[in-house]
Short mmCIF file of C-alpha atoms in Angstrom, two decimals:
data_model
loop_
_atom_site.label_atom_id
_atom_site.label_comp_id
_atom_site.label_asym_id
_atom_site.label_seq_id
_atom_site.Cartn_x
_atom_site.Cartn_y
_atom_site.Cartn_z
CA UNK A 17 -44.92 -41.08 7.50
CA UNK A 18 -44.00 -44.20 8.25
CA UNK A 19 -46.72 -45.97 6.37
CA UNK A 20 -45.59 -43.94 3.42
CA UNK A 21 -41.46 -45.03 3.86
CA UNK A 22 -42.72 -48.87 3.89
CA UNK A 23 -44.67 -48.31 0.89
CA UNK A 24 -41.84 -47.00 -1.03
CA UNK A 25 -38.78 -49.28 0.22
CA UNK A 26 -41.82 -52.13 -0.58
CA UNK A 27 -42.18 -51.56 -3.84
CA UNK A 28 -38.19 -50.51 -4.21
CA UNK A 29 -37.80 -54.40 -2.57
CA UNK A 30 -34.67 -52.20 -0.62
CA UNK A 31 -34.18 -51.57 3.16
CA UNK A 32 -35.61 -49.40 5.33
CA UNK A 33 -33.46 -46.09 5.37
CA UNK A 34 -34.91 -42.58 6.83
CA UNK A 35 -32.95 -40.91 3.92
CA UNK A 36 -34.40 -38.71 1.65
CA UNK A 37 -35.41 -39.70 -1.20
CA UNK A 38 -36.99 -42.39 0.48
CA UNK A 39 -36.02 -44.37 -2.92
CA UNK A 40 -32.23 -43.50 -2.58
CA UNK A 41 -30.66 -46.92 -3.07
CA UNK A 42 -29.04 -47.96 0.37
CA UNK A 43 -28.72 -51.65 -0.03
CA UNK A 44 -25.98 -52.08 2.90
CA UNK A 45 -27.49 -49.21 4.80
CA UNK A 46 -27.30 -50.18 9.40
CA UNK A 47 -28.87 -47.72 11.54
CA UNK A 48 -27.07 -46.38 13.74
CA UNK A 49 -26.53 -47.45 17.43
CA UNK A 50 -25.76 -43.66 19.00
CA UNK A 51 -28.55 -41.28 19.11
CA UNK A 52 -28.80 -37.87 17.25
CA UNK A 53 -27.85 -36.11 20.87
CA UNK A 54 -25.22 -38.39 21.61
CA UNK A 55 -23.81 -38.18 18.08
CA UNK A 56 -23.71 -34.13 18.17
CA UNK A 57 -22.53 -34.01 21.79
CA UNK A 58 -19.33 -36.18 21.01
CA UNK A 59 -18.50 -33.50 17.96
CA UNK A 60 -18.88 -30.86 19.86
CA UNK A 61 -16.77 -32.38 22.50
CA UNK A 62 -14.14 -33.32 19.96
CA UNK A 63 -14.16 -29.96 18.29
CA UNK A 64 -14.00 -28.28 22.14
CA UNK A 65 -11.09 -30.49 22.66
CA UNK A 66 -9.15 -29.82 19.48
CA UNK A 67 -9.40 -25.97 20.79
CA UNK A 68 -8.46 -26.64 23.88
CA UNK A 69 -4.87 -27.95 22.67
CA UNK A 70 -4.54 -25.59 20.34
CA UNK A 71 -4.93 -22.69 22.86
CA UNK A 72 -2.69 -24.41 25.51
CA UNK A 73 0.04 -24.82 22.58
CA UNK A 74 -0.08 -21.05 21.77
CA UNK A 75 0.43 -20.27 25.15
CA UNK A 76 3.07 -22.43 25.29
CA UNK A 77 5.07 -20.94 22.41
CA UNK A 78 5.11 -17.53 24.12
CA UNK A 79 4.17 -15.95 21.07
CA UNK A 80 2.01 -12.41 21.51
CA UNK A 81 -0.27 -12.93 19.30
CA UNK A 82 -3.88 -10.50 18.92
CA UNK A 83 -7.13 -11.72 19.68
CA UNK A 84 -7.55 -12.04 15.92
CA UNK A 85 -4.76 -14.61 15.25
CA UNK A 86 -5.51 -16.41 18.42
CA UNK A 87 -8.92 -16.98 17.03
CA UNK A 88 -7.31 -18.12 13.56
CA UNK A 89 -5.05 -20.19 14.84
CA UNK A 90 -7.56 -21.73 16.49
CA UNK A 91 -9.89 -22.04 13.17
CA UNK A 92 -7.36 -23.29 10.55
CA UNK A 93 -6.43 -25.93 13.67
CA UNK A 94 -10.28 -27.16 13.62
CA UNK A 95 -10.38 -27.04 10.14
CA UNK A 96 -6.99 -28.93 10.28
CA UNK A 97 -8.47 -31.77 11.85
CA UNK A 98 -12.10 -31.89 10.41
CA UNK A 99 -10.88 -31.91 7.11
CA UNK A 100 -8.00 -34.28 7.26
CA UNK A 101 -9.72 -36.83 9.82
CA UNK A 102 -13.34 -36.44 8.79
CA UNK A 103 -13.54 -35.76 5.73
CA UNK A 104 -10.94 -38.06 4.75
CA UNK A 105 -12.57 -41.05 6.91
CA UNK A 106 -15.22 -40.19 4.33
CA UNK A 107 -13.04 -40.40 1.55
CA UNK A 108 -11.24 -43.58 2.01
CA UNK A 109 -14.83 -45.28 3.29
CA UNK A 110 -17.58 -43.80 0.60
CA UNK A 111 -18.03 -46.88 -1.13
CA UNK A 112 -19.52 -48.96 2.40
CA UNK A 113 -20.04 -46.00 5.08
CA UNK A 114 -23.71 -46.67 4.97
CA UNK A 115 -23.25 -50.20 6.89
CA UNK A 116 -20.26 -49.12 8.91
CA UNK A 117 -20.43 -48.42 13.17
CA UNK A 118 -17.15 -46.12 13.40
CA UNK A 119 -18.18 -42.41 15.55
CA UNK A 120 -17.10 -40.68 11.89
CA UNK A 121 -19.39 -43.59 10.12
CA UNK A 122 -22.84 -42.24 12.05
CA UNK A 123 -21.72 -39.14 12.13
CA UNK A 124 -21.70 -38.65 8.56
CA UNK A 125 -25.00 -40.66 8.18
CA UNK A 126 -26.65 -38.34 10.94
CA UNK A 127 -25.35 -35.89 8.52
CA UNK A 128 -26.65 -37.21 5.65
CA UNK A 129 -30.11 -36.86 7.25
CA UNK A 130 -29.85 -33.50 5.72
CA UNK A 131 -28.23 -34.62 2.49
CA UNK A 132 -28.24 -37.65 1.22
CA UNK A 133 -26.17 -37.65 -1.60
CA UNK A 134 -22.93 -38.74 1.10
CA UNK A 135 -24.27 -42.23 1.13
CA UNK A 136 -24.94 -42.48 -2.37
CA UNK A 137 -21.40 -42.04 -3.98
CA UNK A 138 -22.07 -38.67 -5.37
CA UNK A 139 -19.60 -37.78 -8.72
CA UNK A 140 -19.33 -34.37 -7.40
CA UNK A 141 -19.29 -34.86 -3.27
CA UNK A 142 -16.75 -37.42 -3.40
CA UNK A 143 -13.70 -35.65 -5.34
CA UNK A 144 -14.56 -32.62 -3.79
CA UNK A 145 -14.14 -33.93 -0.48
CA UNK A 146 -11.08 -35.31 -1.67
CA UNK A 147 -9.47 -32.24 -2.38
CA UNK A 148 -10.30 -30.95 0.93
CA UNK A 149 -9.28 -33.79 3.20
CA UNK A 150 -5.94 -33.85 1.40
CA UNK A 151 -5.12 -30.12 0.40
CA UNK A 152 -6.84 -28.09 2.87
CA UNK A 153 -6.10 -30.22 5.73
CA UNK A 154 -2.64 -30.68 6.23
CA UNK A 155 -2.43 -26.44 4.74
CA UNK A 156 -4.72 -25.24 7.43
CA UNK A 157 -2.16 -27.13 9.98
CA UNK A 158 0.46 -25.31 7.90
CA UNK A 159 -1.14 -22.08 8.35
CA UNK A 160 -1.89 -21.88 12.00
CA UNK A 161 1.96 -23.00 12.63
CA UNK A 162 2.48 -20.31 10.36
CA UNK A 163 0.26 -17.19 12.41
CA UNK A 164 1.81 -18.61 14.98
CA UNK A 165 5.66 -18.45 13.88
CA UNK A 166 4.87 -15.04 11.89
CA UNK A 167 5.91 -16.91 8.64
CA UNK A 168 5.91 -14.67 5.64
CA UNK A 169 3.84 -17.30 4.21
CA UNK A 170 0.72 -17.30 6.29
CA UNK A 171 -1.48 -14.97 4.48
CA UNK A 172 -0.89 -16.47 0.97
CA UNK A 173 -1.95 -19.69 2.39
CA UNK A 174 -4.45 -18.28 4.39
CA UNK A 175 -5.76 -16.62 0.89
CA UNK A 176 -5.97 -20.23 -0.98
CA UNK A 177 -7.35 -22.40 2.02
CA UNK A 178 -10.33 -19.67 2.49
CA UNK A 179 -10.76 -19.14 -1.52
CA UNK A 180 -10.73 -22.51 -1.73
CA UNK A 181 -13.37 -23.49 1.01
CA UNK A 182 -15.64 -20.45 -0.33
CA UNK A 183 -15.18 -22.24 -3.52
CA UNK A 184 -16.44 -25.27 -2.62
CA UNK A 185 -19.20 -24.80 -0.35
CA UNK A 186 -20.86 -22.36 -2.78
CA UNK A 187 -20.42 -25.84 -5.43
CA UNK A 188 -21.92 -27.61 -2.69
CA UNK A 189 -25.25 -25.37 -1.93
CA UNK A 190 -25.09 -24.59 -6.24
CA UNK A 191 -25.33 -28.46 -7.23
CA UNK A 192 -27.94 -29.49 -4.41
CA UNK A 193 -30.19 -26.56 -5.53
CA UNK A 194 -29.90 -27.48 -9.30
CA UNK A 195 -31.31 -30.98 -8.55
CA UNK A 196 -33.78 -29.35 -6.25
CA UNK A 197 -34.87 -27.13 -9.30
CA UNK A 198 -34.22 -28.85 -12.69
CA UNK A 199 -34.72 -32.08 -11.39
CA UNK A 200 -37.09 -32.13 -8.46
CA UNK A 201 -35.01 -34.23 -6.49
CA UNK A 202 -34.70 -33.59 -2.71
CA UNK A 203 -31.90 -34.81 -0.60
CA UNK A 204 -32.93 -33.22 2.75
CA UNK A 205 -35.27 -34.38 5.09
CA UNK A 206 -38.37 -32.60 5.47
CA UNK A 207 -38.03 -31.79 9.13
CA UNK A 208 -36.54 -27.94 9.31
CA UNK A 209 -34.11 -29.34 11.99
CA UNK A 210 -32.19 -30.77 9.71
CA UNK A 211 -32.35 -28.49 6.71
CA UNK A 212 -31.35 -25.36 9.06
CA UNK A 213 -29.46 -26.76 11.81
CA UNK A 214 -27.32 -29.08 9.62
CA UNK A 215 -27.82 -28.02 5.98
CA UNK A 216 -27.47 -24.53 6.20
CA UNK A 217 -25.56 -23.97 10.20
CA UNK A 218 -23.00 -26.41 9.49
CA UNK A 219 -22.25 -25.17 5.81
CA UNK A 220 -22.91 -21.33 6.57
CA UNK A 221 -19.40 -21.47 8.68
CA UNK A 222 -17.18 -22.56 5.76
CA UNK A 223 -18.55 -19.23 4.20
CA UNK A 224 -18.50 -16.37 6.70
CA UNK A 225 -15.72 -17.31 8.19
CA UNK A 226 -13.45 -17.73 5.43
CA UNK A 227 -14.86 -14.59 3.97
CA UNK A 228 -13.17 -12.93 6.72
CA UNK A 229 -10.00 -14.58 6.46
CA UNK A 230 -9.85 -13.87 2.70
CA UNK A 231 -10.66 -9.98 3.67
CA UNK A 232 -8.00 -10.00 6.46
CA UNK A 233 -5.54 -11.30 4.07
CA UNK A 234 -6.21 -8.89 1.13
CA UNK A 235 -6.14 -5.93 3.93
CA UNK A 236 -2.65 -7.20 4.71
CA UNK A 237 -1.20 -7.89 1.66
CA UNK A 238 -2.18 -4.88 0.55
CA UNK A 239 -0.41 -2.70 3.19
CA UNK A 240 2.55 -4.57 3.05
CA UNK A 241 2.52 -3.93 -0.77
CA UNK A 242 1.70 0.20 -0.06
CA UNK A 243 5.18 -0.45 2.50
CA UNK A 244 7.27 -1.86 -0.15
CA UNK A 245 6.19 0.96 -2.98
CA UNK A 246 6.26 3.61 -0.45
CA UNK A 247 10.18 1.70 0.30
CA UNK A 248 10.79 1.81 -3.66
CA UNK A 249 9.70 5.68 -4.00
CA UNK A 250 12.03 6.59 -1.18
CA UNK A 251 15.35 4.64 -2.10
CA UNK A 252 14.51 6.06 -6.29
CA UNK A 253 14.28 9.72 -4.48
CA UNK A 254 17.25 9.34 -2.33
CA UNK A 255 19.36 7.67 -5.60
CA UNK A 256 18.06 11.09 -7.58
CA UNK A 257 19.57 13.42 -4.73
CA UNK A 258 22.60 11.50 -4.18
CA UNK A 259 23.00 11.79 -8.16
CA UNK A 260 22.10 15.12 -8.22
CA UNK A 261 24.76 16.48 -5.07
CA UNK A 262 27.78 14.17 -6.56
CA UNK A 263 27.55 15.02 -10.23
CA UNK A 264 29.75 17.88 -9.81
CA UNK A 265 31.91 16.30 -6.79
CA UNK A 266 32.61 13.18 -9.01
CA UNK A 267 34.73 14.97 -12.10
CA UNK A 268 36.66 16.51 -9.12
CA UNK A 269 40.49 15.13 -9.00
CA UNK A 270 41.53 13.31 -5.62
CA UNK A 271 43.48 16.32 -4.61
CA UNK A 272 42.64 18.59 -2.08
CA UNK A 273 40.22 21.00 -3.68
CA UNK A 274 40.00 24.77 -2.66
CA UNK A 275 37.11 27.05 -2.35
CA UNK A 276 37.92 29.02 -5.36
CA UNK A 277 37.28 25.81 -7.57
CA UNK A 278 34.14 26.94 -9.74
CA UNK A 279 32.86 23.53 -10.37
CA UNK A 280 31.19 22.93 -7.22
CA UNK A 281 30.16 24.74 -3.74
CA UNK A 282 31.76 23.54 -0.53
CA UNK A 283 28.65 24.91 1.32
CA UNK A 284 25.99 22.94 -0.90
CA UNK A 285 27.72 19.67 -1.03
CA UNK A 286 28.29 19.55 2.74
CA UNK A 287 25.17 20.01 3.16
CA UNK A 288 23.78 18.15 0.81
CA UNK A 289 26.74 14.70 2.18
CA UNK A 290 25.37 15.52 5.89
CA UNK A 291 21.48 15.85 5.12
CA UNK A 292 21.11 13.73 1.85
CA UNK A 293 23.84 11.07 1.71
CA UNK A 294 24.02 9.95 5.57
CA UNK A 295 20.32 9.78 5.38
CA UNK A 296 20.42 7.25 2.50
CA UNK A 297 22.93 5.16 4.07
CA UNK A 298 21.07 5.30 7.69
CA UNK A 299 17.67 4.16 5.37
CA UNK A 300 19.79 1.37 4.38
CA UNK A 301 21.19 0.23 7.30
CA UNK A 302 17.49 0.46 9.24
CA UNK A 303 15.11 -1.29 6.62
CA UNK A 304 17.47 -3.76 4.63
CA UNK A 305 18.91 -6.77 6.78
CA UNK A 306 22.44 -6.72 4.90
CA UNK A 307 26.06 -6.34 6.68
CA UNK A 308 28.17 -2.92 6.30
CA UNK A 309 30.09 -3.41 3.45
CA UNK A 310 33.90 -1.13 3.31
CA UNK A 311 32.16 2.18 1.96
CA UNK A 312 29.18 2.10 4.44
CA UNK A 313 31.50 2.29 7.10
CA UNK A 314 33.77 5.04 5.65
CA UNK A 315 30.94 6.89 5.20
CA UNK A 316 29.54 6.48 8.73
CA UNK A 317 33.04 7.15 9.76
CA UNK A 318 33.05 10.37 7.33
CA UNK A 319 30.10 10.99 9.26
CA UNK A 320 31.02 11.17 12.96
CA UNK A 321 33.83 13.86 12.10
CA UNK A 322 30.95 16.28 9.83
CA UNK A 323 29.97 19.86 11.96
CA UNK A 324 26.15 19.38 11.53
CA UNK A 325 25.99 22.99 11.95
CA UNK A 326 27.55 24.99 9.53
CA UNK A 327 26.54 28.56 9.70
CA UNK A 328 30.24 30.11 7.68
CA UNK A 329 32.23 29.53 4.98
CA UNK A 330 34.98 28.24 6.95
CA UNK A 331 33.13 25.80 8.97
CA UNK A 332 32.06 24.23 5.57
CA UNK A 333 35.50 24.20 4.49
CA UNK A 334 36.54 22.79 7.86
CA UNK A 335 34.05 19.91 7.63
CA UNK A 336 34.79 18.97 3.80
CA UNK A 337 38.67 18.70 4.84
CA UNK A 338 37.56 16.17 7.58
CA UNK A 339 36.16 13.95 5.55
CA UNK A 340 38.26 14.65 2.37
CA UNK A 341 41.23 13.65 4.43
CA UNK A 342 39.84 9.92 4.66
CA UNK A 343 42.76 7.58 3.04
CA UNK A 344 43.08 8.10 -0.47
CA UNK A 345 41.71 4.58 -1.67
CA UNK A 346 39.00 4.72 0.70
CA UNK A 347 37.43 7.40 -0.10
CA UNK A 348 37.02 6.94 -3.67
CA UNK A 349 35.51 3.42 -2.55
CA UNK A 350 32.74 5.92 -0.95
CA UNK A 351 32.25 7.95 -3.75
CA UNK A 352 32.28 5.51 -6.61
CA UNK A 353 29.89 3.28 -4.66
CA UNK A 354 27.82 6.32 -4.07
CA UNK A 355 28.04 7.19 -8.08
CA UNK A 356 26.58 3.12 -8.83
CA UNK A 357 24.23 3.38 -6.07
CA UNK A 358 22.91 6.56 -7.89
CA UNK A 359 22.53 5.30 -11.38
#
């Protein structure tokens, strides 16, 4: 092996490098002076440490969160930092990071043991790391302040970070393969160490686990969707019964009606105020954050005097005097608030 390497960077006339292929141009290439151990141990010991915060912080917030945001907190927190640290020291540093002695510097060139193309300005590697040192950084630190703080926006962020890493790493594995096949050129050392381990390990987590994320966030979205229709069918059912009840009530004159009056049934419509009506207003007043207006509290009002039970003729009529003897004004508030809420 090594005979072979100082044939070819002979004849090349360009440095020794252990890169693959061994004729990779690498002019201002320094090896580095941290071993492979000591060079994995220190990002595992970083990444350890950026979880470690991250947990204390969630603890710190108070927040109950399930074991399934804790551990996405924790992710989009890693990925946070590995993409907007790492990967942009990479960015800003492309050009010379061959030659360079920085921790990130041999990390990436232990890397690039198993890919090559990191040290020789790739077209491709470079903008795409780009776009995910400076997008999907700073929104994965977005996101896991968002599981955290239950923002409404967390799972359409969620969505585009994971899409987008998916995206990319499958770009990644696509273009090194095409060289592999079309143009026979190898980037990867031979040694399946560094084809598994760092190759295919390292990238392999940018895929499964945003595949998870990206189900997880389709599973919610689409219950909260089912919540609002199921929300929508409700209040357009309610609006037809409330339509339905006060049709006859609403040509009535504000006088006090009697029974005999042929256009309507005292019976039905209290009834139909205590079990349709009140029931609208108390759907409302539970699922929509909005104040009482005026009629919302005549109506409740209306309410608390109604017999719930109403087993004669005169108990109906009893009840419908109760709440027809509501002030004038107010009452036809109620009812012509009632009449728009129905159409």
């Amino acid at each position: 092996m090594d005979t072979l390497v100082e044939s070819v960077n002979a004849t090349a006339k360009i440095p020794l490098h252990p890169f693959w292929p061994l004729n990779a141009a690498l002019p201002q290439y320094a090896a580095n002076t941290l071993s492979s151990r000591a060079l994995v141990a220190s990002f595992v010991v970083g990444a350890s440490a950026i979880l470690g915060v991250t947990l204390s912080l969630i603890q710190q917030s108070r927040r109950k969160l399930s074991k399934t945001e804790i551990f996405m907190t924790l992710w989009f927190a890693l990925c946070g930092c590995i993409h907007l640290f790492f990967e942009g020291y990479y960015v800003v540093n492309f050009v010379d990071i061959s030659n360079r002695q920085f921790l990130f510097a041999q990390l990436w060139k232990e890397y690039s043991l198993s890919d090559s193309r990191y040290l020789t300005q790739d077209s491709f590697l470079v903008p795409m790391e780009a776009i995910t040192a400076f997008l999907w950084g700073p929104m994965s630190f977005f996101c896991a302040w968002s599981i955290v703080k239950q923002h409404p926006l967390r799972h359409p962020i969620q969505l585009i970070i994971s899409v987008g890493q998916i995206y990319g790493d499958v770009l990644y594995f696509g273009t090194c393969y095409f060289n592999e096949i079309v143009h026979s050129v190898v980037y990867c050392r031979p040694e399946q160490f560094y084809f598994y381990m760092y190759y295919i390990f390292c990238n392999a987590i940018w895929i499964v686990i945003p595949t998870v994320c990206v189900v997880h966030s389709v599973v919610q979205t689409k219950r909260a969707f089912a919540k609002v229709q199921d929300v929508e069918r409700v209040r357009k059912g309610i609006a037809k019964d409330i339509h339905f009840y006060l049709a006859p009530f609403s040509k009535l004159p504000l006088s006090t009606p009697t029974l005999s009056d042929p256009r309507w049934s005292v019976e039905k419509f209290t009834r139909s105020f205590t079990d349709q009506i009140i029931l609208s207003l108390r759907f409302r007043l539970l699922y929509e954050e909005v104040p009482k207006t005026e009629p919302e509290k005549a109506v409740v009002h209306a309410h608390s005097v109604l017999a719930f039970t109403i087993d004669s003729e005169s108990q109906a009529h009893d009840a419908f005097q109760q709440v027809y003897q509501l002030p004038g004004e107010r009452w036809q508030t109620v009812r012509l608030w009632y009449q728009q809420q129905a159409y």
